[in-house]
PDB file of C-alpha atoms in Angstrom:
ATOM      1  CA  MET A   1      15.095  -8.790  37.819  1.00 63.00           C
ATOM      2  CA  GLY A   2      13.982  -6.112  36.169  1.00 81.00           C
ATOM      3  CA  MET A   3      15.475  -7.377  32.749  1.00 84.00           C
ATOM      4  CA  ILE A   4      14.797 -10.979  32.775  1.00 84.00           C
ATOM      5  CA  SER A   5      11.042  -9.788  32.959  1.00 85.00           C
ATOM      6  CA  GLU A   6      11.963  -7.456  30.184  1.00 83.00           C
ATOM      7  CA  PHE A   7      13.297 -10.225  27.470  1.00 79.00           C
ATOM      8  CA  LYS A   8      10.034 -12.206  28.130  1.00 78.00           C
ATOM      9  CA  GLU A   9       8.000  -9.332  27.776  1.00 78.00           C
ATOM     10  CA  PHE A  10      10.368  -8.874  24.505  1.00 74.00           C
ATOM     11  CA  ALA A  11      10.212 -12.668  23.789  1.00 71.00           C
ATOM     12  CA  MET A  12       6.436 -13.495  23.854  1.00 73.00           C
ATOM     13  CA  ARG A  13       5.637 -10.386  22.000  1.00 72.00           C
ATOM     14  CA  GLY A  14       3.435 -11.502  18.700  1.00 66.00           C
ATOM     15  CA  ASN A  15       6.566 -10.373  16.437  1.00 74.00           C
ATOM     16  CA  VAL A  16       9.305 -12.438  17.781  1.00 74.00           C
ATOM     17  CA  ILE A  17       6.922 -15.359  17.725  1.00 75.00           C
ATOM     18  CA  ASP A  18       5.864 -15.428  14.186  1.00 78.00           C
ATOM     19  CA  LEU A  19       9.564 -14.445  13.208  1.00 80.00           C
ATOM     20  CA  ALA A  20      10.646 -17.526  14.891  1.00 82.00           C
ATOM     21  CA  VAL A  21       7.565 -19.966  13.178  1.00 82.00           C
ATOM     22  CA  GLY A  22       8.833 -17.653   9.912  1.00 84.00           C
ATOM     23  CA  VAL A  23      12.613 -19.057  10.392  1.00 88.00           C
ATOM     24  CA  VAL A  24      11.434 -23.038  11.575  1.00 88.00           C
ATOM     25  CA  ILE A  25       9.085 -23.191   8.288  1.00 86.00           C
ATOM     26  CA  GLY A  26      12.112 -21.135   6.044  1.00 84.00           C
ATOM     27  CA  ALA A  27      14.382 -23.599   7.182  1.00 87.00           C
ATOM     28  CA  ALA A  28      12.000 -26.306   5.903  1.00 87.00           C
ATOM     29  CA  PHE A  29      11.319 -25.166   2.459  1.00 83.00           C
ATOM     30  CA  GLY A  30      15.217 -24.423   1.751  1.00 82.00           C
ATOM     31  CA  LYS A  31      15.299 -28.415   2.585  1.00 86.00           C
ATOM     32  CA  ILE A  32      12.006 -29.048   0.217  1.00 85.00           C
ATOM     33  CA  VAL A  33      14.160 -26.620  -2.248  1.00 80.00           C
ATOM     34  CA  THR A  34      17.181 -27.994  -2.419  1.00 80.00           C
ATOM     35  CA  SER A  35      15.863 -31.773  -2.662  1.00 85.00           C
ATOM     36  CA  LEU A  36      13.607 -30.226  -5.876  1.00 82.00           C
ATOM     37  CA  VAL A  37      16.783 -28.613  -7.593  1.00 79.00           C
ATOM     38  CA  ASP A  38      18.897 -32.042  -6.734  1.00 79.00           C
ATOM     39  CA  ASN A  39      16.527 -34.543  -7.842  1.00 85.00           C
ATOM     40  CA  ILE A  40      14.357 -33.552  -9.574  1.00 85.00           C
ATOM     41  CA  ILE A  41      15.621 -30.490 -12.286  1.00 81.00           C
ATOM     42  CA  MET A  42      19.003 -31.409 -12.323  1.00 77.00           C
ATOM     43  CA  PRO A  43      18.854 -34.520 -13.234  1.00 82.00           C
ATOM     44  CA  PRO A  44      16.740 -34.102 -16.350  1.00 85.00           C
ATOM     45  CA  LEU A  45      18.826 -31.163 -17.188  1.00 79.00           C
ATOM     46  CA  GLY A  46      22.031 -33.079 -17.178  1.00 77.00           C
ATOM     47  CA  TRP A  47      20.622 -35.247 -19.455  1.00 83.00           C
ATOM     48  CA  LEU A  48      19.485 -32.745 -22.021  1.00 84.00           C
ATOM     49  CA  ILE A  49      22.853 -31.619 -22.333  1.00 77.00           C
ATOM     50  CA  GLY A  50      24.709 -34.645 -22.770  1.00 79.00           C
ATOM     51  CA  ASN A  51      24.840 -36.230 -19.176  1.00 75.00           C
ATOM     52  CA  VAL A  52      26.239 -33.701 -17.343  1.00 71.00           C
ATOM     53  CA  ASP A  53      25.744 -34.205 -13.534  1.00 72.00           C
ATOM     54  CA  PHE A  54      26.174 -30.181 -12.445  1.00 75.00           C
ATOM     55  CA  SER A  55      27.525 -31.283  -9.128  1.00 78.00           C
ATOM     56  CA  ASP A  56      30.366 -32.765 -10.789  1.00 80.00           C
ATOM     57  CA  LEU A  57      31.548 -30.332 -12.617  1.00 83.00           C
ATOM     58  CA  ALA A  58      34.893 -28.160 -11.995  1.00 87.00           C
ATOM     59  CA  TRP A  59      37.782 -26.856 -12.991  1.00 90.00           C
ATOM     60  CA  THR A  60      40.680 -28.310 -11.332  1.00 91.00           C
ATOM     61  CA  LEU A  61      43.423 -25.020 -11.227  1.00 92.00           C
ATOM     62  CA  SER A  62      46.591 -27.931  -8.933  1.00 90.00           C
ATOM     63  CA  PRO A  63      45.708 -31.519  -9.783  1.00 90.00           C
ATOM     64  CA  ALA A  64      46.402 -33.829  -6.823  1.00 90.00           C
ATOM     65  CA  ARG A  65      50.702 -35.257  -6.053  1.00 91.00           C
ATOM     66  CA  VAL A  66      52.435 -37.363  -3.397  1.00 91.00           C
ATOM     67  CA  ALA A  67      54.772 -34.606  -1.964  1.00 89.00           C
ATOM     68  CA  ALA A  68      58.641 -35.532  -1.236  1.00 89.00           C
ATOM     69  CA  ASP A  69      57.865 -37.528   2.209  1.00 91.00           C
ATOM     70  CA  GLY A  70      54.698 -39.358   0.681  1.00 88.00           C
ATOM     71  CA  THR A  71      51.833 -37.141   1.624  1.00 91.00           C
ATOM     72  CA  GLU A  72      49.365 -36.416  -0.402  1.00 92.00           C
ATOM     73  CA  ILE A  73      48.088 -33.099  -1.767  1.00 91.00           C
ATOM     74  CA  PRO A  74      44.947 -33.146  -2.371  1.00 91.00           C
ATOM     75  CA  ALA A  75      43.589 -30.770  -5.969  1.00 90.00           C
ATOM     76  CA  VAL A  76      43.166 -27.412  -5.979  1.00 92.00           C
ATOM     77  CA  VAL A  77      39.849 -27.786  -7.132  1.00 91.00           C
ATOM     78  CA  VAL A  78      36.983 -24.860  -8.031  1.00 92.00           C
ATOM     79  CA  GLY A  79      33.579 -26.283  -7.790  1.00 87.00           C
ATOM     80  CA  TYR A  80      31.483 -24.074 -10.240  1.00 89.00           C
ATOM     81  CA  GLY A  81      28.946 -26.357 -10.752  1.00 87.00           C
ATOM     82  CA  VAL A  82      27.713 -26.955  -6.759  1.00 85.00           C
ATOM     83  CA  PHE A  83      27.496 -22.853  -7.189  1.00 88.00           C
ATOM     84  CA  LEU A  84      25.264 -23.492 -10.772  1.00 86.00           C
ATOM     85  CA  ASN A  85      23.640 -25.435  -7.676  1.00 80.00           C
ATOM     86  CA  THR A  86      22.810 -23.058  -5.367  1.00 82.00           C
ATOM     87  CA  VAL A  87      22.062 -20.410  -8.028  1.00 85.00           C
ATOM     88  CA  ILE A  88      18.898 -22.096  -9.816  1.00 82.00           C
ATOM     89  CA  GLN A  89      18.517 -22.492  -5.836  1.00 79.00           C
ATOM     90  CA  PHE A  90      17.938 -19.908  -5.110  1.00 83.00           C
ATOM     91  CA  LEU A  91      15.876 -18.093  -8.097  1.00 84.00           C
ATOM     92  CA  ILE A  92      13.340 -21.222  -6.947  1.00 81.00           C
ATOM     93  CA  VAL A  93      12.954 -19.832  -4.247  1.00 78.00           C
ATOM     94  CA  ALA A  94      12.955 -16.087  -4.489  1.00 82.00           C
ATOM     95  CA  PHE A  95       9.830 -16.982  -7.178  1.00 85.00           C
ATOM     96  CA  ALA A  96       8.241 -19.103  -4.896  1.00 79.00           C
ATOM     97  CA  ILE A  97       8.666 -15.724  -2.386  1.00 79.00           C
ATOM     98  CA  PHE A  98       7.473 -14.073  -4.934  1.00 86.00           C
ATOM     99  CA  LEU A  99       4.493 -15.411  -5.931  1.00 85.00           C
ATOM    100  CA  LEU A 100       4.423 -15.830  -1.853  1.00 80.00           C
ATOM    101  CA  VAL A 101       3.969 -12.354  -1.451  1.00 82.00           C
ATOM    102  CA  LYS A 102       2.381 -11.172  -4.456  1.00 90.00           C
ATOM    103  CA  GLY A 103      -1.033 -13.598  -2.975  1.00 88.00           C
ATOM    104  CA  VAL A 104      -0.724 -11.829   0.093  1.00 83.00           C
ATOM    105  CA  ASN A 105      -0.956  -8.792  -1.402  1.00 87.00           C
ATOM    106  CA  ARG A 106      -3.203  -9.265  -3.161  1.00 90.00           C
ATOM    107  CA  LEU A 107      -5.574 -10.803  -0.288  1.00 86.00           C
ATOM    108  CA  ALA A 108      -5.088  -7.651   1.361  1.00 83.00           C
ATOM    109  CA  ARG A 109      -5.989  -5.256  -1.389  1.00 84.00           C
ATOM    110  CA  LYS A 110      -9.475  -6.975  -1.411  1.00 81.00           C
ATOM    111  CA  LYS A 111      -9.918  -7.124   2.421  1.00 77.00           C
ATOM    112  CA  LYS A 112      -8.886  -3.560   2.708  1.00 76.00           C
ATOM    113  CA  GLU A 113     -11.818  -3.038  -0.921  1.00 74.00           C
ATOM    114  CA  GLU A 114     -14.188  -4.839   1.211  1.00 73.00           C
ATOM    115  CA  GLU A 115     -13.312  -2.745   4.848  1.00 72.00           C
ATOM    116  CA  ALA A 116     -13.416   0.213   2.455  1.00 68.00           C
ATOM    117  CA  PRO A 117     -16.406   2.693   3.779  1.00 72.00           C
ATOM    118  CA  ALA A 118     -19.265   3.046   1.171  1.00 71.00           C
ATOM    119  CA  ALA A 119     -19.429   7.191  -0.370  1.00 73.00           C
ATOM    120  CA  PRO A 120     -22.584   8.920   1.933  1.00 79.00           C
ATOM    121  CA  ALA A 121     -25.339   9.201   0.042  1.00 82.00           C
ATOM    122  CA  GLU A 122     -26.277  12.121  -1.985  1.00 86.00           C
ATOM    123  CA  PRO A 123     -28.712  14.569   0.670  1.00 85.00           C
ATOM    124  CA  SER A 124     -32.119  14.580  -0.144  1.00 89.00           C
ATOM    125  CA  GLU A 125     -33.534  17.297  -2.909  1.00 89.00           C
ATOM    126  CA  GLU A 126     -35.161  18.812   0.357  1.00 89.00           C
ATOM    127  CA  VAL A 127     -31.659  19.582   2.373  1.00 88.00           C
ATOM    128  CA  VAL A 128     -30.685  20.869  -0.823  1.00 88.00           C
ATOM    129  CA  LEU A 129     -32.717  23.337  -1.227  1.00 89.00           C
ATOM    130  CA  LEU A 130     -32.702  24.501   2.884  1.00 88.00           C
ATOM    131  CA  ARG A 131     -29.117  24.622   2.721  1.00 89.00           C
ATOM    132  CA  GLN A 132     -29.280  27.061  -0.135  1.00 89.00           C
ATOM    133  CA  ILE A 133     -31.905  29.028   1.490  1.00 89.00           C
ATOM    134  CA  ARG A 134     -29.694  29.354   5.429  1.00 90.00           C
ATOM    135  CA  ASP A 135     -26.707  30.322   3.204  1.00 88.00           C
ATOM    136  CA  SER A 136     -28.851  32.751   1.468  1.00 88.00           C
ATOM    137  CA  LEU A 137     -30.071  34.556   5.233  1.00 87.00           C
ATOM    138  CA  GLN A 138     -26.734  34.324   6.629  1.00 87.00           C
ATOM    139  CA  GLN A 139     -25.181  36.391   3.376  1.00 83.00           C
ATOM    140  CA  PRO A 140     -24.774  39.915   4.298  1.00 77.00           C
ATOM    141  CA  ARG A 141     -27.675  42.499   2.604  1.00 66.00           C
TER     142      ARG A 141
END
């Protein structure tokens, strides 16, 4: 029973729940970025370079063929176009996260500046004179 209650305490900590929320939002954000790259960025980019669909770009190492017994052997293909799409998606996600972290850091810095205590006020002239008198009286003669 001790391990179950310990696990429950661990799972209900704020950090674990925050992490779970972050993972779910990150997965949804990943789908948005995938759609952005596949449906908005890549079609115009492919059109600009000559009606090329990046997801169709591939090197065929061995074409499809039919074996002697009549079974089809599929082509061996390196799909570098899909890889290019994935790299572009990564760059977009990385840039968006960079902007998000930069914004959060700016807000945190601003909040720290607001919370910073004000410098102590300079002592009045009377206090300075009294301290000088005290110090001179404490010095051995």
